[in-house]
mmCIF file of C-alpha atoms in Angstrom:
data_model
loop_
_atom_site.group_PDB
_atom_site.id
_atom_site.type_symbol
_atom_site.label_atom_id
_atom_site.label_comp_id
_atom_site.label_asym_id
_atom_site.label_seq_id
_atom_site.Cartn_x
_atom_site.Cartn_y
_atom_site.Cartn_z
ATOM 1 C CA UNK S 238 -14.069 -2.722 -13.883
ATOM 2 C CA UNK S 239 -11.471 -2.572 -16.636
ATOM 3 C CA UNK S 240 -9.742 -5.899 -17.105
ATOM 4 C CA UNK S 241 -6.180 -5.987 -15.846
ATOM 5 C CA UNK S 242 -3.269 -7.150 -17.925
ATOM 6 C CA UNK S 243 -1.677 -10.152 -16.240
ATOM 7 C CA UNK S 244 -0.004 -13.456 -17.036
ATOM 8 C CA UNK S 245 -2.640 -16.131 -17.613
ATOM 9 C CA UNK S 246 -1.792 -18.927 -15.234
ATOM 10 C CA UNK S 247 -0.629 -16.630 -12.427
ATOM 11 C CA UNK S 248 -3.157 -18.207 -10.099
ATOM 12 C CA UNK S 249 -2.384 -15.848 -7.203
ATOM 13 C CA UNK S 250 -3.514 -12.911 -9.352
ATOM 14 C CA UNK S 251 -6.773 -14.509 -10.510
ATOM 15 C CA UNK S 252 -10.334 -13.884 -9.384
ATOM 16 C CA UNK S 253 -12.664 -16.835 -8.617
ATOM 17 C CA UNK S 254 -14.292 -16.565 -12.047
ATOM 18 C CA UNK S 255 -10.917 -16.596 -13.776
ATOM 19 C CA UNK S 256 -9.785 -19.582 -11.721
ATOM 20 C CA UNK S 257 -13.000 -21.372 -12.644
ATOM 21 C CA UNK S 258 -12.210 -20.787 -16.317
ATOM 22 C CA UNK S 259 -8.626 -21.937 -15.805
ATOM 23 C CA UNK S 260 -9.656 -25.171 -14.083
ATOM 24 C CA UNK S 261 -12.247 -25.819 -16.779
ATOM 25 C CA UNK S 262 -9.558 -25.386 -19.437
ATOM 26 C CA UNK S 263 -7.558 -28.066 -17.618
ATOM 27 C CA UNK S 264 -10.464 -30.520 -17.710
ATOM 28 C CA UNK S 265 -11.698 -30.018 -14.145
ATOM 29 C CA UNK S 266 -15.154 -28.841 -12.980
ATOM 30 C CA UNK S 267 -15.500 -25.061 -12.673
ATOM 31 C CA UNK S 268 -16.257 -25.238 -8.941
ATOM 32 C CA UNK S 269 -12.646 -26.275 -8.386
ATOM 33 C CA UNK S 270 -11.691 -22.678 -9.168
ATOM 34 C CA UNK S 271 -13.690 -21.348 -6.214
ATOM 35 C CA UNK S 272 -12.086 -23.994 -4.016
ATOM 36 C CA UNK S 273 -8.618 -22.950 -5.151
ATOM 37 C CA UNK S 274 -9.318 -19.270 -4.437
ATOM 38 C CA UNK S 275 -10.508 -20.109 -0.938
ATOM 39 C CA UNK S 276 -7.524 -22.335 -0.189
ATOM 40 C CA UNK S 277 -5.070 -19.728 -1.454
ATOM 41 C CA UNK S 278 -6.411 -16.884 0.675
ATOM 42 C CA UNK S 279 -8.280 -18.392 3.633
ATOM 43 C CA UNK S 280 -6.000 -21.359 4.237
ATOM 44 C CA UNK S 281 -2.796 -19.926 2.729
ATOM 45 C CA UNK S 282 -1.979 -23.117 0.846
ATOM 46 C CA UNK S 283 1.631 -22.959 -0.335
ATOM 47 C CA UNK S 284 1.349 -26.115 -2.436
ATOM 48 C CA UNK S 285 -1.480 -27.887 -4.223
ATOM 49 C CA UNK S 286 -0.894 -30.999 -2.109
ATOM 50 C CA UNK S 287 -2.348 -29.041 0.834
ATOM 51 C CA UNK S 288 -5.735 -28.671 -0.888
ATOM 52 C CA UNK S 289 -7.373 -31.645 0.788
ATOM 53 C CA UNK S 290 -10.701 -31.252 -1.041
ATOM 54 C CA UNK S 291 -9.036 -31.952 -4.395
ATOM 55 C CA UNK S 292 -8.326 -35.380 -5.867
ATOM 56 C CA UNK S 293 -4.656 -36.331 -5.952
ATOM 57 C CA UNK S 294 -4.546 -36.390 -9.753
ATOM 58 C CA UNK S 295 -5.718 -32.769 -10.004
ATOM 59 C CA UNK S 296 -3.214 -31.644 -7.361
ATOM 60 C CA UNK S 297 -0.341 -33.238 -9.260
ATOM 61 C CA UNK S 298 -1.522 -31.844 -12.595
ATOM 62 C CA UNK S 299 -1.825 -28.268 -11.341
ATOM 63 C CA UNK S 300 1.526 -28.447 -9.562
ATOM 64 C CA UNK S 301 3.175 -29.368 -12.858
ATOM 65 C CA UNK S 302 1.288 -26.793 -14.932
ATOM 66 C CA UNK S 303 0.988 -23.811 -12.561
ATOM 67 C CA UNK S 304 3.502 -23.990 -9.683
ATOM 68 C CA UNK S 305 2.672 -21.839 -6.658
ATOM 69 C CA UNK S 306 5.350 -19.281 -5.780
ATOM 70 C CA UNK S 307 4.384 -17.603 -2.522
ATOM 71 C CA UNK S 308 6.320 -14.962 -0.631
ATOM 72 C CA UNK S 309 8.944 -16.091 1.842
ATOM 73 C CA UNK S 310 10.357 -14.230 4.812
ATOM 74 C CA UNK S 311 13.885 -12.777 4.612
ATOM 75 C CA UNK S 312 13.817 -10.787 7.834
ATOM 76 C CA UNK S 313 11.386 -9.381 10.357
ATOM 77 C CA UNK S 314 11.628 -6.666 12.980
ATOM 78 C CA UNK S 315 9.196 -6.310 15.881
ATOM 79 C CA UNK S 316 8.954 -3.125 17.947
ATOM 80 C CA UNK S 317 7.878 -3.015 21.580
ATOM 81 C CA UNK S 318 4.478 -1.607 20.543
ATOM 82 C CA UNK S 319 3.796 -4.583 18.246
ATOM 83 C CA UNK S 320 4.657 -2.851 14.976
ATOM 84 C CA UNK S 321 6.137 -5.528 12.717
ATOM 85 C CA UNK S 322 8.164 -4.882 9.588
ATOM 86 C CA UNK S 323 8.554 -7.826 7.219
ATOM 87 C CA UNK S 324 11.090 -8.118 4.418
ATOM 88 C CA UNK S 325 9.667 -10.649 1.963
ATOM 89 C CA UNK S 326 11.282 -12.374 -1.010
ATOM 90 C CA UNK S 327 9.463 -13.006 -4.276
ATOM 91 C CA UNK S 328 10.005 -15.796 -6.776
ATOM 92 C CA UNK S 329 12.583 -13.814 -8.785
ATOM 93 C CA UNK S 330 14.589 -12.945 -5.674
ATOM 94 C CA UNK S 331 13.397 -9.346 -5.440
ATOM 95 C CA UNK S 332 12.450 -8.128 -1.976
ATOM 96 C CA UNK S 333 9.615 -6.007 -0.724
ATOM 97 C CA UNK S 334 8.549 -4.570 2.633
ATOM 98 C CA UNK S 335 5.244 -5.083 4.419
ATOM 99 C CA UNK S 336 4.372 -3.515 7.774
ATOM 100 C CA UNK S 337 1.813 -4.590 10.384
ATOM 101 C CA UNK S 338 0.571 -1.721 12.544
ATOM 102 C CA UNK S 339 -1.370 -2.073 15.816
ATOM 103 C CA UNK S 340 -4.377 0.159 16.504
ATOM 104 C CA UNK S 341 -7.230 0.253 18.989
ATOM 105 C CA UNK S 342 -9.478 -1.467 16.439
ATOM 106 C CA UNK S 343 -6.918 -4.155 15.532
ATOM 107 C CA UNK S 344 -4.176 -4.324 12.914
ATOM 108 C CA UNK S 345 -3.672 -2.611 9.592
ATOM 109 C CA UNK S 346 -1.198 -3.746 6.973
ATOM 110 C CA UNK S 347 0.891 -1.393 4.845
ATOM 111 C CA UNK S 348 1.247 -3.044 1.438
ATOM 112 C CA UNK S 349 3.924 -2.304 -1.168
ATOM 113 C CA UNK S 350 2.920 -2.055 -4.824
ATOM 114 C CA UNK S 351 6.293 -1.921 -6.605
ATOM 115 C CA UNK S 352 9.885 -3.009 -6.123
ATOM 116 C CA UNK S 353 11.443 0.406 -5.626
ATOM 117 C CA UNK S 354 9.815 3.608 -6.837
ATOM 118 C CA UNK S 355 10.251 5.981 -9.770
ATOM 119 C CA UNK S 356 8.749 9.080 -8.149
ATOM 120 C CA UNK S 357 12.060 10.367 -6.762
ATOM 121 C CA UNK S 358 10.691 12.137 -3.674
ATOM 122 C CA UNK S 359 13.595 13.855 -1.928
ATOM 123 C CA UNK S 360 12.795 12.608 1.583
ATOM 124 C CA UNK S 361 12.030 8.943 0.865
ATOM 125 C CA UNK S 362 14.146 5.787 1.137
ATOM 126 C CA UNK S 363 11.923 3.740 -1.197
ATOM 127 C CA UNK S 364 13.044 5.413 -4.398
ATOM 128 C CA UNK S 365 16.767 5.797 -3.738
ATOM 129 C CA UNK S 366 17.574 3.085 -6.295
ATOM 130 C CA UNK S 367 14.650 3.748 -8.611
ATOM 131 C CA UNK S 368 11.895 1.375 -9.652
ATOM 132 C CA UNK S 369 12.840 -2.203 -10.491
ATOM 133 C CA UNK S 370 9.447 -3.607 -11.460
ATOM 134 C CA UNK S 371 5.735 -3.680 -10.755
ATOM 135 C CA UNK S 372 4.260 -6.120 -8.276
ATOM 136 C CA UNK S 373 1.571 -8.462 -9.530
ATOM 137 C CA UNK S 374 -1.832 -8.452 -7.874
ATOM 138 C CA UNK S 375 -0.959 -11.820 -6.366
ATOM 139 C CA UNK S 376 2.278 -10.513 -4.855
ATOM 140 C CA UNK S 377 0.349 -7.645 -3.300
ATOM 141 C CA UNK S 378 -2.392 -9.905 -1.947
ATOM 142 C CA UNK S 379 0.182 -12.360 -0.615
ATOM 143 C CA UNK S 380 1.565 -9.605 1.609
ATOM 144 C CA UNK S 381 -1.847 -9.450 3.285
ATOM 145 C CA UNK S 382 -1.954 -13.246 3.590
ATOM 146 C CA UNK S 383 1.545 -13.346 5.054
ATOM 147 C CA UNK S 384 0.588 -10.640 7.523
ATOM 148 C CA UNK S 385 -2.410 -12.674 8.650
ATOM 149 C CA UNK S 386 -0.170 -15.682 9.183
ATOM 150 C CA UNK S 387 2.082 -13.629 11.459
ATOM 151 C CA UNK S 388 -0.855 -12.145 13.351
ATOM 152 C CA UNK S 389 -2.542 -15.504 13.853
ATOM 153 C CA UNK S 390 0.157 -16.229 16.436
ATOM 154 C CA UNK S 391 -1.135 -13.190 18.356
ATOM 155 C CA UNK S 392 -4.776 -14.161 18.025
ATOM 156 C CA UNK S 393 -5.366 -11.283 15.610
ATOM 157 C CA UNK S 394 -5.891 -10.603 11.923
ATOM 158 C CA UNK S 395 -5.785 -7.697 9.499
ATOM 159 C CA UNK S 396 -8.867 -5.479 9.438
ATOM 160 C CA UNK S 397 -7.590 -2.590 7.296
ATOM 161 C CA UNK S 398 -5.265 -2.234 4.319
ATOM 162 C CA UNK S 399 -3.116 0.775 3.429
ATOM 163 C CA UNK S 400 -1.539 0.568 -0.017
ATOM 164 C CA UNK S 401 1.179 3.033 0.865
ATOM 165 C CA UNK S 402 4.336 0.965 1.223
ATOM 166 C CA UNK S 403 7.149 0.918 -1.315
ATOM 167 C CA UNK S 404 6.092 2.229 -4.731
ATOM 168 C CA UNK S 405 3.424 4.458 -6.279
ATOM 169 C CA UNK S 406 0.211 2.386 -6.361
ATOM 170 C CA UNK S 407 -1.458 4.383 -9.139
ATOM 171 C CA UNK S 408 1.616 3.826 -11.323
ATOM 172 C CA UNK S 409 0.641 0.132 -11.158
ATOM 173 C CA UNK S 410 -3.033 0.755 -11.761
ATOM 174 C CA UNK S 411 -4.223 -2.470 -13.398
ATOM 175 C CA UNK S 412 -2.546 -4.710 -10.838
ATOM 176 C CA UNK S 413 -3.816 -2.471 -8.038
ATOM 177 C CA UNK S 414 -7.421 -2.814 -9.210
ATOM 178 C CA UNK S 415 -7.090 -6.572 -9.497
ATOM 179 C CA UNK S 416 -5.592 -6.684 -5.987
ATOM 180 C CA UNK S 417 -8.511 -4.675 -4.598
ATOM 181 C CA UNK S 418 -10.960 -7.123 -6.146
ATOM 182 C CA UNK S 419 -9.138 -10.106 -4.622
ATOM 183 C CA UNK S 420 -8.956 -8.738 -1.060
ATOM 184 C CA UNK S 421 -12.586 -7.580 -1.196
ATOM 185 C CA UNK S 422 -13.974 -10.935 -2.381
ATOM 186 C CA UNK S 423 -16.055 -12.683 0.329
ATOM 187 C CA UNK S 424 -14.311 -15.995 -0.419
ATOM 188 C CA UNK S 425 -10.934 -14.404 0.221
ATOM 189 C CA UNK S 426 -10.190 -11.694 2.773
ATOM 190 C CA UNK S 427 -13.716 -10.236 2.697
ATOM 191 C CA UNK S 428 -12.474 -6.719 3.462
ATOM 192 C CA UNK S 429 -14.720 -3.731 2.839
ATOM 193 C CA UNK S 430 -13.459 -1.232 0.282
ATOM 194 C CA UNK S 431 -14.133 1.394 2.943
ATOM 195 C CA UNK S 432 -11.396 -0.208 5.029
ATOM 196 C CA UNK S 433 -8.830 0.180 2.270
ATOM 197 C CA UNK S 434 -6.698 3.278 1.668
ATOM 198 C CA UNK S 435 -4.796 3.863 -1.569
ATOM 199 C CA UNK S 436 -2.024 6.445 -1.563
ATOM 200 C CA UNK S 437 -0.631 8.485 -4.417
ATOM 201 C CA UNK S 438 1.988 11.158 -4.916
ATOM 202 C CA UNK S 439 -0.492 12.877 -7.221
ATOM 203 C CA UNK S 440 -0.865 11.032 -10.538
ATOM 204 C CA UNK S 441 -3.892 12.997 -11.684
ATOM 205 C CA UNK S 442 -5.059 10.856 -14.661
ATOM 206 C CA UNK S 443 -4.936 7.668 -12.567
ATOM 207 C CA UNK S 444 -6.748 9.444 -9.725
ATOM 208 C CA UNK S 445 -9.599 10.116 -12.134
ATOM 209 C CA UNK S 446 -9.652 6.462 -13.211
ATOM 210 C CA UNK S 447 -9.822 5.398 -9.578
ATOM 211 C CA UNK S 448 -12.647 7.838 -8.876
ATOM 212 C CA UNK S 449 -14.573 6.690 -11.955
ATOM 213 C CA UNK S 450 -14.166 3.019 -10.970
ATOM 214 C CA UNK S 451 -16.826 3.529 -8.318
ATOM 215 C CA UNK S 452 -14.867 1.776 -5.576
ATOM 216 C CA UNK S 453 -15.423 3.576 -2.243
ATOM 217 C CA UNK S 454 -11.806 3.338 -1.109
ATOM 218 C CA UNK S 455 -10.089 6.137 0.782
ATOM 219 C CA UNK S 456 -7.620 8.190 -1.231
ATOM 220 C CA UNK S 457 -4.506 9.460 0.547
ATOM 221 C CA UNK S 458 -2.601 12.140 -1.357
ATOM 222 C CA UNK S 459 1.036 12.736 -0.450
ATOM 223 C CA UNK S 460 1.051 16.530 -0.432
ATOM 224 C CA UNK S 461 3.981 17.551 1.815
ATOM 225 C CA UNK S 462 3.994 21.180 0.649
ATOM 226 C CA UNK S 463 1.306 23.872 0.247
ATOM 227 C CA UNK S 464 2.759 25.653 -2.796
ATOM 228 C CA UNK S 465 4.229 24.584 -6.118
ATOM 229 C CA UNK S 466 7.732 25.951 -5.606
ATOM 230 C CA UNK S 467 8.304 24.024 -2.396
ATOM 231 C CA UNK S 468 6.497 20.903 -3.556
ATOM 232 C CA UNK S 469 8.595 20.751 -6.710
ATOM 233 C CA UNK S 470 11.755 20.823 -4.572
ATOM 234 C CA UNK S 471 10.490 17.833 -2.599
ATOM 235 C CA UNK S 472 8.452 15.920 -5.190
ATOM 236 C CA UNK S 473 9.388 15.883 -8.895
ATOM 237 C CA UNK S 474 5.869 14.682 -9.765
ATOM 238 C CA UNK S 475 4.693 18.247 -9.151
ATOM 239 C CA UNK S 476 6.264 19.266 -12.464
ATOM 240 C CA UNK S 477 3.735 17.178 -14.406
ATOM 241 C CA UNK S 478 0.835 17.591 -11.979
ATOM 242 C CA UNK S 479 1.056 20.906 -10.101
ATOM 243 C CA UNK S 480 -1.399 21.889 -7.404
ATOM 244 C CA UNK S 481 -3.666 23.618 -9.939
ATOM 245 C CA UNK S 482 -4.339 20.165 -11.399
ATOM 246 C CA UNK S 483 -4.018 18.071 -8.250
ATOM 247 C CA UNK S 484 -6.433 19.868 -5.912
ATOM 248 C CA UNK S 485 -9.340 20.027 -8.411
ATOM 249 C CA UNK S 486 -8.900 16.290 -8.983
ATOM 250 C CA UNK S 487 -9.097 15.742 -5.233
ATOM 251 C CA UNK S 488 -12.380 17.645 -5.234
ATOM 252 C CA UNK S 489 -13.554 15.486 -8.161
ATOM 253 C CA UNK S 490 -12.723 12.346 -6.205
ATOM 254 C CA UNK S 491 -14.814 13.551 -3.256
ATOM 255 C CA UNK S 492 -17.735 14.544 -5.475
ATOM 256 C CA UNK S 493 -17.644 11.259 -7.412
ATOM 257 C CA UNK S 494 -17.145 8.781 -4.583
ATOM 258 C CA UNK S 495 -18.585 10.588 -1.574
ATOM 259 C CA UNK S 496 -15.349 9.761 0.262
ATOM 260 C CA UNK S 497 -13.181 12.441 1.804
ATOM 261 C CA UNK S 498 -9.531 12.745 0.778
ATOM 262 C CA UNK S 499 -6.686 12.433 3.255
ATOM 263 C CA UNK S 500 -3.706 14.707 2.690
ATOM 264 C CA UNK S 501 -0.447 13.278 3.986
ATOM 265 C CA UNK S 502 1.936 16.014 5.128
ATOM 266 C CA UNK S 503 5.452 15.067 6.245
ATOM 267 C CA UNK S 504 6.921 17.727 8.517
ATOM 268 C CA UNK S 505 10.572 18.628 7.885
ATOM 269 C CA UNK S 506 12.420 20.981 10.202
ATOM 270 C CA UNK S 507 12.561 24.519 8.746
ATOM 271 C CA UNK S 508 11.551 23.253 5.301
ATOM 272 C CA UNK S 509 7.749 22.998 5.217
ATOM 273 C CA UNK S 510 6.721 23.345 8.873
ATOM 274 C CA UNK S 511 6.434 27.098 9.406
ATOM 275 C CA UNK S 512 3.335 29.099 10.272
ATOM 276 C CA UNK S 513 3.234 30.537 6.748
ATOM 277 C CA UNK S 514 3.100 27.028 5.272
ATOM 278 C CA UNK S 515 0.381 26.035 7.736
ATOM 279 C CA UNK S 516 -1.788 28.971 6.656
ATOM 280 C CA UNK S 517 -1.142 28.179 2.970
ATOM 281 C CA UNK S 518 -2.170 24.581 3.573
ATOM 282 C CA UNK S 519 -5.374 25.643 5.286
ATOM 283 C CA UNK S 520 -6.285 27.906 2.375
ATOM 284 C CA UNK S 521 -5.404 25.196 -0.149
ATOM 285 C CA UNK S 522 -7.570 22.350 1.136
ATOM 286 C CA UNK S 523 -10.474 24.143 2.833
ATOM 287 C CA UNK S 524 -13.955 23.972 1.391
ATOM 288 C CA UNK S 525 -14.394 20.255 0.734
ATOM 289 C CA UNK S 526 -14.337 17.090 2.879
ATOM 290 C CA UNK S 527 -10.731 16.300 3.660
ATOM 291 C CA UNK S 528 -8.414 15.319 6.462
ATOM 292 C CA UNK S 529 -4.804 16.388 6.997
ATOM 293 C CA UNK S 530 -2.502 13.783 8.485
ATOM 294 C CA UNK S 531 0.676 15.362 9.844
ATOM 295 C CA UNK S 532 3.565 12.886 9.820
ATOM 296 C CA UNK S 533 6.696 13.161 11.967
ATOM 297 C CA UNK S 534 9.615 12.337 9.672
ATOM 298 C CA UNK S 535 11.628 9.165 10.220
ATOM 299 C CA UNK S 536 15.240 10.141 9.394
ATOM 300 C CA UNK S 537 16.913 8.533 6.380
ATOM 301 C CA UNK S 538 20.712 8.706 6.335
ATOM 302 C CA UNK S 539 20.832 9.467 2.622
ATOM 303 C CA UNK S 540 18.674 12.587 2.999
ATOM 304 C CA UNK S 541 19.710 15.822 4.783
ATOM 305 C CA UNK S 542 16.460 16.650 6.589
ATOM 306 C CA UNK S 543 15.625 16.644 10.282
ATOM 307 C CA UNK S 544 12.259 16.006 11.982
ATOM 308 C CA UNK S 545 10.266 19.039 13.097
ATOM 309 C CA UNK S 546 10.272 19.715 16.856
ATOM 310 C CA UNK S 547 7.106 18.555 18.582
ATOM 311 C CA UNK S 548 6.084 22.066 19.603
ATOM 312 C CA UNK S 549 6.248 23.224 15.980
ATOM 313 C CA UNK S 550 4.231 20.204 14.889
ATOM 314 C CA UNK S 551 1.507 21.077 17.417
ATOM 315 C CA UNK S 552 1.507 24.733 16.348
ATOM 316 C CA UNK S 553 1.211 23.683 12.694
ATOM 317 C CA UNK S 554 -1.742 21.477 13.587
ATOM 318 C CA UNK S 555 -3.555 24.223 15.481
ATOM 319 C CA UNK S 556 -3.261 26.662 12.570
ATOM 320 C CA UNK S 557 -4.649 24.148 10.068
ATOM 321 C CA UNK S 558 -7.539 23.409 12.427
ATOM 322 C CA UNK S 559 -8.383 27.110 12.525
ATOM 323 C CA UNK S 560 -9.551 26.683 8.913
ATOM 324 C CA UNK S 561 -12.158 24.123 9.981
ATOM 325 C CA UNK S 562 -10.092 21.233 8.661
ATOM 326 C CA UNK S 563 -9.750 17.916 10.446
ATOM 327 C CA UNK S 564 -6.050 17.610 11.250
ATOM 328 C CA UNK S 565 -4.281 14.977 13.314
ATOM 329 C CA UNK S 566 -0.690 14.011 14.073
ATOM 330 C CA UNK S 567 0.193 10.475 13.126
ATOM 331 C CA UNK S 568 1.060 8.296 16.090
ATOM 332 C CA UNK S 569 4.731 7.312 15.967
ATOM 333 C CA UNK S 570 5.014 3.531 15.787
ATOM 334 C CA UNK S 571 7.987 1.206 15.571
ATOM 335 C CA UNK S 572 10.588 3.837 16.350
ATOM 336 C CA UNK S 573 13.311 1.369 17.353
ATOM 337 C CA UNK S 574 13.169 -0.546 14.048
ATOM 338 C CA UNK S 575 13.869 0.573 10.461
ATOM 339 C CA UNK S 576 10.793 2.772 10.543
ATOM 340 C CA UNK S 577 10.950 4.692 7.264
ATOM 341 C CA UNK S 578 9.464 2.923 4.260
ATOM 342 C CA UNK S 579 12.182 1.215 2.225
ATOM 343 C CA UNK S 580 14.909 1.324 4.873
ATOM 344 C CA UNK S 581 14.946 -2.387 5.647
ATOM 345 C CA UNK S 582 15.036 -3.377 1.976
ATOM 346 C CA UNK S 583 17.812 -0.841 1.280
ATOM 347 C CA UNK S 584 19.921 -2.010 4.213
ATOM 348 C CA UNK S 585 19.513 -5.673 3.313
ATOM 349 C CA UNK S 586 20.497 -5.028 -0.319
ATOM 350 C CA UNK S 587 23.599 -3.161 0.768
ATOM 351 C CA UNK S 588 24.605 -6.052 3.005
ATOM 352 C CA UNK S 589 24.334 -8.628 0.222
ATOM 353 C CA UNK S 590 25.957 -6.479 -2.479
ATOM 354 C CA UNK S 591 29.565 -7.414 -3.333
#
């Protein structure tokens, strides 16, 4: 795996081997690094004084040299179905959203990868104010840890990760790869790569890097339109990476990893939800292992669209299935809270702005 660029001393973004090297550089035995990793992610230590297996002198030394700055809660919203949206504050005061989603198998967590987003999709709340900065691997992993803390009160824990919150994950590639290594490590969250989904709006070069990494994660491609003209209206990224480049790269990902691609398709009333678009979509993605996930749109005040009627959604699904393609309609969760990605952060920022 290509080494990530990160700030040496950012202990939350370090692997066990890196922490071992860090502790050794501070005059401690290397095994203290493995202990630190375990206490950060299994025990969610928010201060070195909580690491009971360490001598007091080492705890004080590390607290002075490498202070821990974990996420703190700004606000949370809980829907009747158990969906929980968390607004979390980072050390610099920036805020990010994390969502816990209930399923038959347990809970998944939707992790954000950036503060804001630079992709400029015309239906999304996350990018309305552009991208502020990248999240570190530690800030991404701490969202998972925070989610587990919340779920522990319900006797549950996270069993799947979707990196499809605020931001474009593949635009933060190095930190993403480091994050994946941390959450997969047996001493940390011990999550299978096969239980992790990474989304992208279609950054083709980074998709190839992810495929070539050999990690058997699931790739979810935000498609949302079956032709270039319509997709360009909705997603500016299509100018750089049109469907003629995107779809072959999806096929490459399947061939390289053996993992099918999921195509996310947000249905907008009388924009991309007609029978013609359904047939175009079927023609576009047939012929290789894939799944189409139809998504009812959560309205965003700043955008002019409306959700597709349920009968049109079902008709769209049936047409796509006629092409032999697995196609499902995403279950609507958390409807009475700020459901669309980025809405809670945007509302909170507007409330605190002068």
